[in-house]
Amino acid sequence: MNENLFASFIAPTILGLPAAVLIILFPPLLIPTSKYLINNRLITTQQWLIKLTSKQMMAMHNTKGRTWSLMLVSLIIFIATTNLLGLLPHSFTPTTQLSMNLAMAIPLWAGAVIMGFRSKIKNALAHFLPQGTPTPLIPMLVIIETTSLLIQPMALAVRLTANITAGHLLMHLIGSATLAMSTINLPSTLIIFTILILLTILEIAVALIQAYVFTLLVSLYLHDNT
Amino acid sequence: MASVGECPAPVPVKDKKLLEVKLGELPSWILMRDFSPSGIFGAFQRGYYRYYNKYINVKKGSISGITMVLACYVLFSYSFSYKHLNTYHLAFLTSEHERLRKYH
Protein backbone atom coordinates (compact mmCIF):
# COMPACT_ATOMS: atom_id res chain seq x y z
CA MET A 1 0.00 0.00 0.00
CA ASN A 2 2.82 2.41 0.83
CA GLU A 3 4.71 1.85 -2.37
CA ASN A 4 1.50 2.06 -4.31
CA LEU A 5 0.57 5.47 -3.00
CA PHE A 6 3.77 7.29 -3.79
CA ALA A 7 4.41 5.65 -7.14
CA SER A 8 2.62 8.36 -9.03
CA PHE A 9 5.13 10.92 -7.81
CA ILE A 10 8.14 9.20 -9.33
CA ALA A 11 9.52 11.23 -12.21
CA PRO A 12 8.76 9.30 -15.40
CA THR A 13 11.69 8.05 -17.42
CA ILE A 14 12.10 6.61 -20.89
CA LEU A 15 14.93 4.09 -20.69
CA GLY A 16 16.49 6.13 -17.92
CA LEU A 17 16.16 9.50 -19.66
CA PRO A 18 14.07 12.04 -17.84
CA ALA A 19 10.76 12.39 -19.62
CA ALA A 20 9.83 14.96 -17.01
CA VAL A 21 11.51 17.50 -19.30
CA LEU A 22 8.93 16.74 -21.99
CA ILE A 23 6.10 17.09 -19.51
CA ILE A 24 7.41 20.42 -18.26
CA LEU A 25 7.64 21.65 -21.85
CA PHE A 26 4.02 20.72 -22.59
CA PRO A 27 2.07 23.71 -21.12
CA PRO A 28 3.45 26.32 -23.55
CA LEU A 29 1.81 24.39 -26.38
CA LEU A 30 -1.55 25.29 -24.90
CA ILE A 31 -0.85 29.03 -24.86
CA PRO A 32 -0.39 30.26 -28.42
CA THR A 33 0.85 33.71 -29.36
CA SER A 34 -0.44 35.91 -32.13
CA LYS A 35 0.59 39.00 -34.00
CA TYR A 36 -2.92 40.17 -34.83
CA LEU A 37 -5.23 42.46 -32.93
CA ILE A 38 -8.30 40.24 -33.23
CA ASN A 39 -7.69 36.54 -32.68
CA ASN A 40 -9.42 33.24 -32.33
CA ARG A 41 -11.38 32.43 -29.19
CA LEU A 42 -8.64 30.62 -27.36
CA ILE A 43 -6.13 33.42 -27.66
CA THR A 44 -8.73 36.05 -26.82
CA THR A 45 -9.74 34.29 -23.61
CA GLN A 46 -6.17 33.79 -22.54
CA GLN A 47 -5.17 37.36 -23.28
CA TRP A 48 -8.13 38.66 -21.32
CA LEU A 49 -7.21 36.51 -18.31
CA ILE A 50 -3.58 37.53 -18.47
CA LYS A 51 -4.47 41.20 -18.68
CA LEU A 52 -6.75 40.86 -15.66
CA THR A 53 -4.17 39.15 -13.47
CA SER A 54 -1.23 41.28 -14.52
CA LYS A 55 -3.05 44.52 -13.87
CA GLN A 56 -4.10 43.28 -10.46
CA MET A 57 -0.64 42.07 -9.61
CA MET A 58 1.52 44.93 -10.75
CA ALA A 59 -0.72 47.72 -9.53
CA MET A 60 1.08 48.17 -6.24
CA HIS A 61 4.59 48.47 -7.59
CA ASN A 62 6.51 51.53 -8.66
CA THR A 63 8.38 51.83 -11.93
CA LYS A 64 11.36 49.83 -10.79
CA GLY A 65 9.22 47.01 -9.43
CA ARG A 66 7.27 46.81 -12.66
CA THR A 67 10.36 45.79 -14.58
CA TRP A 68 9.73 42.40 -13.01
CA SER A 69 6.25 42.12 -14.47
CA LEU A 70 7.14 39.73 -17.33
CA MET A 71 8.89 37.40 -14.92
CA LEU A 72 6.03 37.34 -12.44
CA VAL A 73 3.26 36.94 -15.00
CA SER A 74 5.03 34.07 -16.71
CA LEU A 75 5.61 32.51 -13.29
CA ILE A 76 1.97 32.58 -12.36
CA ILE A 77 0.93 31.23 -15.76
CA PHE A 78 3.42 28.39 -15.57
CA ILE A 79 2.47 27.29 -12.07
CA ALA A 80 -1.25 27.63 -12.78
CA THR A 81 -1.18 25.55 -15.96
CA THR A 82 1.13 22.94 -14.48
CA ASN A 83 -1.03 22.45 -11.41
CA LEU A 84 -4.25 22.32 -13.40
CA LEU A 85 -2.82 19.80 -15.85
CA GLY A 86 -1.85 17.67 -12.87
CA LEU A 87 -5.51 17.23 -12.03
CA LEU A 88 -6.05 15.09 -15.12
CA PRO A 89 -5.96 11.33 -14.51
CA HIS A 90 -2.60 9.58 -14.70
CA SER A 91 -0.68 12.79 -15.33
CA PHE A 92 2.56 13.80 -13.68
CA THR A 93 2.81 17.18 -11.94
CA PRO A 94 6.34 18.56 -11.94
CA THR A 95 5.58 20.93 -9.07
CA THR A 96 5.31 17.98 -6.70
CA GLN A 97 9.08 17.65 -6.91
CA LEU A 98 10.77 19.77 -4.28
CA SER A 99 13.80 20.16 -6.53
CA MET A 100 11.85 22.12 -9.08
CA ASN A 101 10.18 24.38 -6.55
CA LEU A 102 13.48 25.16 -4.90
CA ALA A 103 14.92 25.97 -8.31
CA MET A 104 12.11 28.45 -8.80
CA ALA A 105 12.07 29.97 -5.32
CA ILE A 106 15.73 30.51 -4.50
CA PRO A 107 16.83 32.57 -7.53
CA LEU A 108 13.79 34.81 -7.42
CA TRP A 109 14.06 35.51 -3.71
CA ALA A 110 17.82 36.05 -3.92
CA GLY A 111 17.37 38.45 -6.82
CA ALA A 112 14.86 40.52 -4.90
CA VAL A 113 16.98 40.68 -1.75
CA ILE A 114 20.19 41.51 -3.55
CA MET A 115 18.45 44.20 -5.55
CA GLY A 116 17.18 45.71 -2.33
CA PHE A 117 20.59 45.64 -0.73
CA ARG A 118 22.31 47.19 -3.70
CA SER A 119 20.00 50.11 -4.19
CA LYS A 120 18.98 51.19 -0.71
CA ILE A 121 21.26 49.57 1.79
CA LYS A 122 20.02 51.48 4.81
CA ASN A 123 16.40 50.65 4.10
CA ALA A 124 17.23 47.02 3.52
CA LEU A 125 19.10 46.73 6.80
CA ALA A 126 16.33 48.53 8.62
CA HIS A 127 14.05 45.55 8.00
CA PHE A 128 15.91 43.59 10.61
CA LEU A 129 14.56 45.61 13.50
CA PRO A 130 10.90 46.54 13.84
CA GLN A 131 10.10 49.99 15.13
CA GLY A 132 9.68 50.62 18.81
CA THR A 133 11.32 47.54 20.31
CA PRO A 134 12.61 47.92 23.85
CA THR A 135 16.41 48.15 24.00
CA PRO A 136 17.25 44.92 25.88
CA LEU A 137 15.41 42.88 23.29
CA ILE A 138 17.36 44.18 20.31
CA PRO A 139 20.01 41.42 19.85
CA MET A 140 17.48 38.62 20.07
CA LEU A 141 15.12 40.34 17.71
CA VAL A 142 17.81 40.90 15.09
CA ILE A 143 18.55 37.19 15.12
CA ILE A 144 14.88 36.35 14.80
CA GLU A 145 14.36 38.72 11.92
CA THR A 146 17.42 37.40 10.10
CA THR A 147 16.15 33.86 10.45
CA SER A 148 12.74 34.85 9.16
CA LEU A 149 14.36 36.46 6.14
CA LEU A 150 16.61 33.51 5.36
CA ILE A 151 13.76 31.03 5.63
CA GLN A 152 11.63 32.76 3.00
CA PRO A 153 12.80 30.77 -0.06
CA MET A 154 12.52 27.46 1.78
CA ALA A 155 9.03 28.38 2.89
CA LEU A 156 8.01 29.31 -0.65
CA ALA A 157 9.25 26.04 -2.12
CA VAL A 158 8.03 23.73 0.63
CA ARG A 159 4.63 25.40 0.73
CA LEU A 160 3.98 24.72 -2.94
CA THR A 161 5.33 21.17 -2.86
CA ALA A 162 3.49 20.16 0.26
CA ASN A 163 0.14 21.55 -0.80
CA ILE A 164 0.11 19.96 -4.23
CA THR A 165 1.48 16.63 -3.04
CA ALA A 166 -0.97 16.43 -0.17
CA GLY A 167 -3.89 17.18 -2.46
CA HIS A 168 -2.90 14.50 -4.94
CA LEU A 169 -2.35 11.93 -2.21
CA LEU A 170 -5.72 12.61 -0.68
CA MET A 171 -7.43 12.19 -4.01
CA HIS A 172 -5.67 8.86 -4.55
CA LEU A 173 -6.66 7.64 -1.11
CA ILE A 174 -10.26 8.69 -1.29
CA GLY A 175 -10.57 7.33 -4.81
CA SER A 176 -9.36 3.90 -3.82
CA ALA A 177 -11.53 4.01 -0.70
CA THR A 178 -14.57 4.71 -2.86
CA LEU A 179 -13.79 1.75 -5.05
CA ALA A 180 -13.44 -0.47 -2.03
CA MET A 181 -16.73 0.72 -0.59
CA SER A 182 -18.69 0.29 -3.78
CA THR A 183 -19.17 -3.43 -3.20
CA ILE A 184 -20.43 -2.82 0.33
CA ASN A 185 -22.50 0.02 -1.08
CA LEU A 186 -23.81 1.63 2.05
CA PRO A 187 -21.69 4.71 2.78
CA SER A 188 -20.31 4.80 -0.74
CA THR A 189 -22.43 7.73 -1.77
CA LEU A 190 -21.02 9.75 1.09
CA ILE A 191 -17.49 9.06 0.02
CA ILE A 192 -18.20 9.86 -3.58
CA PHE A 193 -19.48 13.21 -2.45
CA THR A 194 -16.32 13.75 -0.52
CA ILE A 195 -14.33 13.13 -3.68
CA LEU A 196 -16.35 15.63 -5.61
CA ILE A 197 -15.96 18.29 -2.98
CA LEU A 198 -12.27 17.54 -2.66
CA LEU A 199 -11.71 17.91 -6.37
CA THR A 200 -13.44 21.25 -6.36
CA ILE A 201 -11.43 22.39 -3.42
CA LEU A 202 -8.33 21.13 -5.12
CA GLU A 203 -9.00 23.44 -7.95
CA ILE A 204 -8.17 25.98 -5.39
CA ALA A 205 -4.73 24.78 -6.26
CA VAL A 206 -4.99 27.70 -8.54
CA ALA A 207 -5.39 29.80 -5.44
CA LEU A 208 -2.11 28.34 -4.40
CA ILE A 209 -0.51 29.94 -7.35
CA GLN A 210 -1.96 33.16 -6.14
CA ALA A 211 -0.40 32.51 -2.79
CA TYR A 212 2.97 31.76 -4.33
CA VAL A 213 3.21 34.76 -6.52
CA PHE A 214 1.62 37.00 -3.99
CA THR A 215 4.11 36.07 -1.33
CA LEU A 216 6.89 36.60 -3.78
CA LEU A 217 5.44 39.93 -4.67
CA VAL A 218 5.17 41.08 -1.11
CA SER A 219 8.77 40.25 -0.51
CA LEU A 220 9.86 42.01 -3.66
CA TYR A 221 7.83 45.05 -2.78
CA LEU A 222 9.19 45.34 0.71
CA HIS A 223 12.77 45.03 -0.36
CA ASP A 224 12.55 47.32 -3.27
CA ASN A 225 10.31 50.21 -2.58
CA THR A 226 10.20 50.88 1.13
CA MET B 1 2.19 25.24 -69.09
CA ALA B 2 0.32 21.98 -68.54
CA SER B 3 -3.28 22.24 -67.26
CA VAL B 4 -4.48 20.83 -63.93
CA GLY B 5 -4.71 17.04 -63.97
CA GLU B 6 -1.83 16.42 -66.34
CA CYS B 7 1.55 15.40 -65.03
CA PRO B 8 4.10 15.97 -67.75
CA ALA B 9 7.21 14.74 -65.85
CA PRO B 10 7.29 12.06 -63.09
CA VAL B 11 7.58 13.52 -59.55
CA PRO B 12 10.72 12.32 -57.71
CA VAL B 13 10.04 9.90 -54.84
CA LYS B 14 11.53 12.23 -52.26
CA ASP B 15 8.91 14.93 -52.72
CA LYS B 16 5.82 12.73 -52.60
CA LYS B 17 3.50 12.73 -49.63
CA LEU B 18 3.08 9.50 -47.68
CA LEU B 19 -0.27 8.56 -49.17
CA GLU B 20 1.05 8.94 -52.72
CA VAL B 21 4.06 6.67 -52.27
CA LYS B 22 3.62 3.21 -53.72
CA LEU B 23 4.36 0.24 -51.47
CA GLY B 24 7.45 -0.83 -53.38
CA GLU B 25 8.97 2.61 -53.00
CA LEU B 26 8.36 2.81 -49.25
CA PRO B 27 11.85 1.84 -47.97
CA SER B 28 13.58 4.31 -50.28
CA TRP B 29 11.09 7.00 -49.27
CA ILE B 30 11.79 6.46 -45.57
CA LEU B 31 15.53 6.53 -46.14
CA MET B 32 15.33 9.80 -48.04
CA ARG B 33 13.49 11.72 -45.30
CA ASP B 34 15.36 14.37 -43.37
CA PHE B 35 16.20 12.96 -39.94
CA SER B 36 18.56 15.70 -38.82
CA PRO B 37 17.56 17.62 -35.66
CA SER B 38 16.37 20.60 -37.70
CA GLY B 39 14.41 18.22 -39.91
CA ILE B 40 12.67 16.61 -36.95
CA PHE B 41 11.94 19.99 -35.43
CA GLY B 42 10.50 21.12 -38.76
CA ALA B 43 8.24 18.08 -38.79
CA PHE B 44 6.94 18.88 -35.29
CA GLN B 45 6.38 22.49 -36.27
CA ARG B 46 4.42 21.52 -39.35
CA GLY B 47 2.32 19.07 -37.37
CA TYR B 48 1.59 21.66 -34.69
CA TYR B 49 0.49 24.28 -37.18
CA ARG B 50 -1.59 21.78 -39.09
CA TYR B 51 -3.59 20.98 -35.94
CA TYR B 52 -3.66 24.58 -34.81
CA ASN B 53 -4.98 25.96 -38.08
CA LYS B 54 -7.57 23.26 -38.43
CA TYR B 55 -9.14 23.29 -34.97
CA ILE B 56 -8.17 26.37 -33.02
CA ASN B 57 -7.39 29.19 -35.39
CA VAL B 58 -10.92 29.27 -36.81
CA LYS B 59 -13.66 31.81 -36.40
CA LYS B 60 -15.82 29.78 -34.06
CA GLY B 61 -13.35 27.50 -32.38
CA SER B 62 -15.02 25.20 -29.89
CA ILE B 63 -13.80 23.60 -26.71
CA SER B 64 -13.13 20.35 -28.55
CA GLY B 65 -9.98 21.83 -30.03
CA ILE B 66 -8.25 21.86 -26.71
CA THR B 67 -10.09 18.86 -25.24
CA MET B 68 -8.61 16.61 -27.88
CA VAL B 69 -5.13 17.73 -26.88
CA LEU B 70 -5.84 17.04 -23.21
CA ALA B 71 -7.29 13.62 -24.01
CA CYS B 72 -4.12 12.76 -25.92
CA TYR B 73 -2.11 13.97 -22.94
CA VAL B 74 -4.06 11.66 -20.61
CA LEU B 75 -3.43 8.67 -22.91
CA PHE B 76 0.24 9.60 -23.14
CA SER B 77 0.56 9.71 -19.35
CA TYR B 78 -1.34 6.43 -19.05
CA SER B 79 1.19 4.78 -21.32
CA PHE B 80 3.92 5.93 -18.94
CA SER B 81 2.26 4.39 -15.92
CA TYR B 82 1.11 1.23 -17.70
CA LYS B 83 4.10 -0.72 -16.55
CA HIS B 84 3.50 0.13 -12.93
CA LEU B 85 -0.21 -0.59 -13.09
CA ASN B 86 0.55 -4.01 -14.47
CA THR B 87 3.16 -5.14 -11.95
CA TYR B 88 1.95 -8.01 -9.85
CA HIS B 89 2.02 -7.33 -6.11
CA LEU B 90 2.65 -10.35 -3.92
CA ALA B 91 1.03 -8.67 -0.93
CA PHE B 92 -2.31 -8.16 -2.67
CA LEU B 93 -2.03 -11.11 -5.05
CA THR B 94 -3.26 -8.94 -7.97
CA SER B 95 -2.04 -6.13 -10.16
CA GLU B 96 -3.78 -2.80 -10.09
CA HIS B 97 -5.53 -3.48 -13.39
CA GLU B 98 -7.11 -6.66 -12.06
CA ARG B 99 -8.19 -4.94 -8.90
CA LEU B 100 -9.98 -2.19 -10.80
CA ARG B 101 -11.72 -4.71 -13.00
CA LYS B 102 -12.86 -6.72 -10.02
CA TYR B 103 -15.03 -3.90 -8.74
CA HIS B 104 -16.99 -3.44 -11.96
Coordinates of C-alpha atoms in Angstrom, one line a residue:
Chain A
M1 CA 0.0 0.0 0.0
N2 CA 2.8 2.4 0.8
E3 CA 4.7 1.9 -2.4
N4 CA 1.5 2.1 -4.3
L5 CA 0.6 5.5 -3.0
F6 CA 3.8 7.3 -3.8
A7 CA 4.4 5.6 -7.1
S8 CA 2.6 8.4 -9.0
F9 CA 5.1 10.9 -7.8
I10 CA 8.1 9.2 -9.3
A11 CA 9.5 11.2 -12.2
P12 CA 8.8 9.3 -15.4
T13 CA 11.7 8.0 -17.4
I14 CA 12.1 6.6 -20.9
L15 CA 14.9 4.1 -20.7
G16 CA 16.5 6.1 -17.9
L17 CA 16.2 9.5 -19.7
P18 CA 14.1 12.0 -17.8
A19 CA 10.8 12.4 -19.6
A20 CA 9.8 15.0 -17.0
V21 CA 11.5 17.5 -19.3
L22 CA 8.9 16.7 -22.0
I23 CA 6.1 17.1 -19.5
I24 CA 7.4 20.4 -18.3
L25 CA 7.6 21.7 -21.8
F26 CA 4.0 20.7 -22.6
P27 CA 2.1 23.7 -21.1
P28 CA 3.4 26.3 -23.5
L29 CA 1.8 24.4 -26.4
L30 CA -1.5 25.3 -24.9
I31 CA -0.9 29.0 -24.9
P32 CA -0.4 30.3 -28.4
T33 CA 0.8 33.7 -29.4
S34 CA -0.4 35.9 -32.1
K35 CA 0.6 39.0 -34.0
Y36 CA -2.9 40.2 -34.8
L37 CA -5.2 42.5 -32.9
I38 CA -8.3 40.2 -33.2
N39 CA -7.7 36.5 -32.7
N40 CA -9.4 33.2 -32.3
R41 CA -11.4 32.4 -29.2
L42 CA -8.6 30.6 -27.4
I43 CA -6.1 33.4 -27.7
T44 CA -8.7 36.1 -26.8
T45 CA -9.7 34.3 -23.6
Q46 CA -6.2 33.8 -22.5
Q47 CA -5.2 37.4 -23.3
W48 CA -8.1 38.7 -21.3
L49 CA -7.2 36.5 -18.3
I50 CA -3.6 37.5 -18.5
K51 CA -4.5 41.2 -18.7
L52 CA -6.7 40.9 -15.7
T53 CA -4.2 39.1 -13.5
S54 CA -1.2 41.3 -14.5
K55 CA -3.1 44.5 -13.9
Q56 CA -4.1 43.3 -10.5
M57 CA -0.6 42.1 -9.6
M58 CA 1.5 44.9 -10.8
A59 CA -0.7 47.7 -9.5
M60 CA 1.1 48.2 -6.2
H61 CA 4.6 48.5 -7.6
N62 CA 6.5 51.5 -8.7
T63 CA 8.4 51.8 -11.9
K64 CA 11.4 49.8 -10.8
G65 CA 9.2 47.0 -9.4
R66 CA 7.3 46.8 -12.7
T67 CA 10.4 45.8 -14.6
W68 CA 9.7 42.4 -13.0
S69 CA 6.2 42.1 -14.5
L70 CA 7.1 39.7 -17.3
M71 CA 8.9 37.4 -14.9
L72 CA 6.0 37.3 -12.4
V73 CA 3.3 36.9 -15.0
S74 CA 5.0 34.1 -16.7
L75 CA 5.6 32.5 -13.3
I76 CA 2.0 32.6 -12.4
I77 CA 0.9 31.2 -15.8
F78 CA 3.4 28.4 -15.6
I79 CA 2.5 27.3 -12.1
A80 CA -1.2 27.6 -12.8
T81 CA -1.2 25.6 -16.0
T82 CA 1.1 22.9 -14.5
N83 CA -1.0 22.5 -11.4
L84 CA -4.2 22.3 -13.4
L85 CA -2.8 19.8 -15.8
G86 CA -1.8 17.7 -12.9
L87 CA -5.5 17.2 -12.0
L88 CA -6.0 15.1 -15.1
P89 CA -6.0 11.3 -14.5
H90 CA -2.6 9.6 -14.7
S91 CA -0.7 12.8 -15.3
F92 CA 2.6 13.8 -13.7
T93 CA 2.8 17.2 -11.9
P94 CA 6.3 18.6 -11.9
T95 CA 5.6 20.9 -9.1
T96 CA 5.3 18.0 -6.7
Q97 CA 9.1 17.7 -6.9
L98 CA 10.8 19.8 -4.3
S99 CA 13.8 20.2 -6.5
M100 CA 11.8 22.1 -9.1
N101 CA 10.2 24.4 -6.6
L102 CA 13.5 25.2 -4.9
A103 CA 14.9 26.0 -8.3
M104 CA 12.1 28.4 -8.8
A105 CA 12.1 30.0 -5.3
I106 CA 15.7 30.5 -4.5
P107 CA 16.8 32.6 -7.5
L108 CA 13.8 34.8 -7.4
W109 CA 14.1 35.5 -3.7
A110 CA 17.8 36.0 -3.9
G111 CA 17.4 38.5 -6.8
A112 CA 14.9 40.5 -4.9
V113 CA 17.0 40.7 -1.7
I114 CA 20.2 41.5 -3.6
M115 CA 18.5 44.2 -5.6
G116 CA 17.2 45.7 -2.3
F117 CA 20.6 45.6 -0.7
R118 CA 22.3 47.2 -3.7
S119 CA 20.0 50.1 -4.2
K120 CA 19.0 51.2 -0.7
I121 CA 21.3 49.6 1.8
K122 CA 20.0 51.5 4.8
N123 CA 16.4 50.6 4.1
A124 CA 17.2 47.0 3.5
L125 CA 19.1 46.7 6.8
A126 CA 16.3 48.5 8.6
H127 CA 14.1 45.5 8.0
F128 CA 15.9 43.6 10.6
L129 CA 14.6 45.6 13.5
P130 CA 10.9 46.5 13.8
Q131 CA 10.1 50.0 15.1
G132 CA 9.7 50.6 18.8
T133 CA 11.3 47.5 20.3
P134 CA 12.6 47.9 23.8
T135 CA 16.4 48.2 24.0
P136 CA 17.3 44.9 25.9
L137 CA 15.4 42.9 23.3
I138 CA 17.4 44.2 20.3
P139 CA 20.0 41.4 19.9
M140 CA 17.5 38.6 20.1
L141 CA 15.1 40.3 17.7
V142 CA 17.8 40.9 15.1
I143 CA 18.5 37.2 15.1
I144 CA 14.9 36.3 14.8
E145 CA 14.4 38.7 11.9
T146 CA 17.4 37.4 10.1
T147 CA 16.1 33.9 10.5
S148 CA 12.7 34.8 9.2
L149 CA 14.4 36.5 6.1
L150 CA 16.6 33.5 5.4
I151 CA 13.8 31.0 5.6
Q152 CA 11.6 32.8 3.0
P153 CA 12.8 30.8 -0.1
M154 CA 12.5 27.5 1.8
A155 CA 9.0 28.4 2.9
L156 CA 8.0 29.3 -0.7
A157 CA 9.3 26.0 -2.1
V158 CA 8.0 23.7 0.6
R159 CA 4.6 25.4 0.7
L160 CA 4.0 24.7 -2.9
T161 CA 5.3 21.2 -2.9
A162 CA 3.5 20.2 0.3
N163 CA 0.1 21.5 -0.8
I164 CA 0.1 20.0 -4.2
T165 CA 1.5 16.6 -3.0
A166 CA -1.0 16.4 -0.2
G167 CA -3.9 17.2 -2.5
H168 CA -2.9 14.5 -4.9
L169 CA -2.4 11.9 -2.2
L170 CA -5.7 12.6 -0.7
M171 CA -7.4 12.2 -4.0
H172 CA -5.7 8.9 -4.6
L173 CA -6.7 7.6 -1.1
I174 CA -10.3 8.7 -1.3
G175 CA -10.6 7.3 -4.8
S176 CA -9.4 3.9 -3.8
A177 CA -11.5 4.0 -0.7
T178 CA -14.6 4.7 -2.9
L179 CA -13.8 1.7 -5.0
A180 CA -13.4 -0.5 -2.0
M181 CA -16.7 0.7 -0.6
S182 CA -18.7 0.3 -3.8
T183 CA -19.2 -3.4 -3.2
I184 CA -20.4 -2.8 0.3
N185 CA -22.5 0.0 -1.1
L186 CA -23.8 1.6 2.1
P187 CA -21.7 4.7 2.8
S188 CA -20.3 4.8 -0.7
T189 CA -22.4 7.7 -1.8
L190 CA -21.0 9.7 1.1
I191 CA -17.5 9.1 0.0
I192 CA -18.2 9.9 -3.6
F193 CA -19.5 13.2 -2.4
T194 CA -16.3 13.8 -0.5
I195 CA -14.3 13.1 -3.7
L196 CA -16.3 15.6 -5.6
I197 CA -16.0 18.3 -3.0
L198 CA -12.3 17.5 -2.7
L199 CA -11.7 17.9 -6.4
T200 CA -13.4 21.2 -6.4
I201 CA -11.4 22.4 -3.4
L202 CA -8.3 21.1 -5.1
E203 CA -9.0 23.4 -8.0
I204 CA -8.2 26.0 -5.4
A205 CA -4.7 24.8 -6.3
V206 CA -5.0 27.7 -8.5
A207 CA -5.4 29.8 -5.4
L208 CA -2.1 28.3 -4.4
I209 CA -0.5 29.9 -7.4
Q210 CA -2.0 33.2 -6.1
A211 CA -0.4 32.5 -2.8
Y212 CA 3.0 31.8 -4.3
V213 CA 3.2 34.8 -6.5
F214 CA 1.6 37.0 -4.0
T215 CA 4.1 36.1 -1.3
L216 CA 6.9 36.6 -3.8
L217 CA 5.4 39.9 -4.7
V218 CA 5.2 41.1 -1.1
S219 CA 8.8 40.3 -0.5
L220 CA 9.9 42.0 -3.7
Y221 CA 7.8 45.0 -2.8
L222 CA 9.2 45.3 0.7
H223 CA 12.8 45.0 -0.4
D224 CA 12.6 47.3 -3.3
N225 CA 10.3 50.2 -2.6
T226 CA 10.2 50.9 1.1
Chain B
M1 CA 2.2 25.2 -69.1
A2 CA 0.3 22.0 -68.5
S3 CA -3.3 22.2 -67.3
V4 CA -4.5 20.8 -63.9
G5 CA -4.7 17.0 -64.0
E6 CA -1.8 16.4 -66.3
C7 CA 1.5 15.4 -65.0
P8 CA 4.1 16.0 -67.7
A9 CA 7.2 14.7 -65.8
P10 CA 7.3 12.1 -63.1
V11 CA 7.6 13.5 -59.6
P12 CA 10.7 12.3 -57.7
V13 CA 10.0 9.9 -54.8
K14 CA 11.5 12.2 -52.3
D15 CA 8.9 14.9 -52.7
K16 CA 5.8 12.7 -52.6
K17 CA 3.5 12.7 -49.6
L18 CA 3.1 9.5 -47.7
L19 CA -0.3 8.6 -49.2
E20 CA 1.1 8.9 -52.7
V21 CA 4.1 6.7 -52.3
K22 CA 3.6 3.2 -53.7
L23 CA 4.4 0.2 -51.5
G24 CA 7.5 -0.8 -53.4
E25 CA 9.0 2.6 -53.0
L26 CA 8.4 2.8 -49.2
P27 CA 11.8 1.8 -48.0
S28 CA 13.6 4.3 -50.3
W29 CA 11.1 7.0 -49.3
I30 CA 11.8 6.5 -45.6
L31 CA 15.5 6.5 -46.1
M32 CA 15.3 9.8 -48.0
R33 CA 13.5 11.7 -45.3
D34 CA 15.4 14.4 -43.4
F35 CA 16.2 13.0 -39.9
S36 CA 18.6 15.7 -38.8
P37 CA 17.6 17.6 -35.7
S38 CA 16.4 20.6 -37.7
G39 CA 14.4 18.2 -39.9
I40 CA 12.7 16.6 -37.0
F41 CA 11.9 20.0 -35.4
G42 CA 10.5 21.1 -38.8
A43 CA 8.2 18.1 -38.8
F44 CA 6.9 18.9 -35.3
Q45 CA 6.4 22.5 -36.3
R46 CA 4.4 21.5 -39.4
G47 CA 2.3 19.1 -37.4
Y48 CA 1.6 21.7 -34.7
Y49 CA 0.5 24.3 -37.2
R50 CA -1.6 21.8 -39.1
Y51 CA -3.6 21.0 -35.9
Y52 CA -3.7 24.6 -34.8
N53 CA -5.0 26.0 -38.1
K54 CA -7.6 23.3 -38.4
Y55 CA -9.1 23.3 -35.0
I56 CA -8.2 26.4 -33.0
N57 CA -7.4 29.2 -35.4
V58 CA -10.9 29.3 -36.8
K59 CA -13.7 31.8 -36.4
K60 CA -15.8 29.8 -34.1
G61 CA -13.4 27.5 -32.4
S62 CA -15.0 25.2 -29.9
I63 CA -13.8 23.6 -26.7
S64 CA -13.1 20.3 -28.5
G65 CA -10.0 21.8 -30.0
I66 CA -8.3 21.9 -26.7
T67 CA -10.1 18.9 -25.2
M68 CA -8.6 16.6 -27.9
V69 CA -5.1 17.7 -26.9
L70 CA -5.8 17.0 -23.2
A71 CA -7.3 13.6 -24.0
C72 CA -4.1 12.8 -25.9
Y73 CA -2.1 14.0 -22.9
V74 CA -4.1 11.7 -20.6
L75 CA -3.4 8.7 -22.9
F76 CA 0.2 9.6 -23.1
S77 CA 0.6 9.7 -19.4
Y78 CA -1.3 6.4 -19.0
S79 CA 1.2 4.8 -21.3
F80 CA 3.9 5.9 -18.9
S81 CA 2.3 4.4 -15.9
Y82 CA 1.1 1.2 -17.7
K83 CA 4.1 -0.7 -16.5
H84 CA 3.5 0.1 -12.9
L85 CA -0.2 -0.6 -13.1
N86 CA 0.5 -4.0 -14.5
T87 CA 3.2 -5.1 -11.9
Y88 CA 2.0 -8.0 -9.9
H89 CA 2.0 -7.3 -6.1
L90 CA 2.6 -10.4 -3.9
A91 CA 1.0 -8.7 -0.9
F92 CA -2.3 -8.2 -2.7
L93 CA -2.0 -11.1 -5.0
T94 CA -3.3 -8.9 -8.0
S95 CA -2.0 -6.1 -10.2
E96 CA -3.8 -2.8 -10.1
H97 CA -5.5 -3.5 -13.4
E98 CA -7.1 -6.7 -12.1
R99 CA -8.2 -4.9 -8.9
L100 CA -10.0 -2.2 -10.8
R101 CA -11.7 -4.7 -13.0
K102 CA -12.9 -6.7 -10.0
Y103 CA -15.0 -3.9 -8.7
H104 CA -17.0 -3.4 -12.0

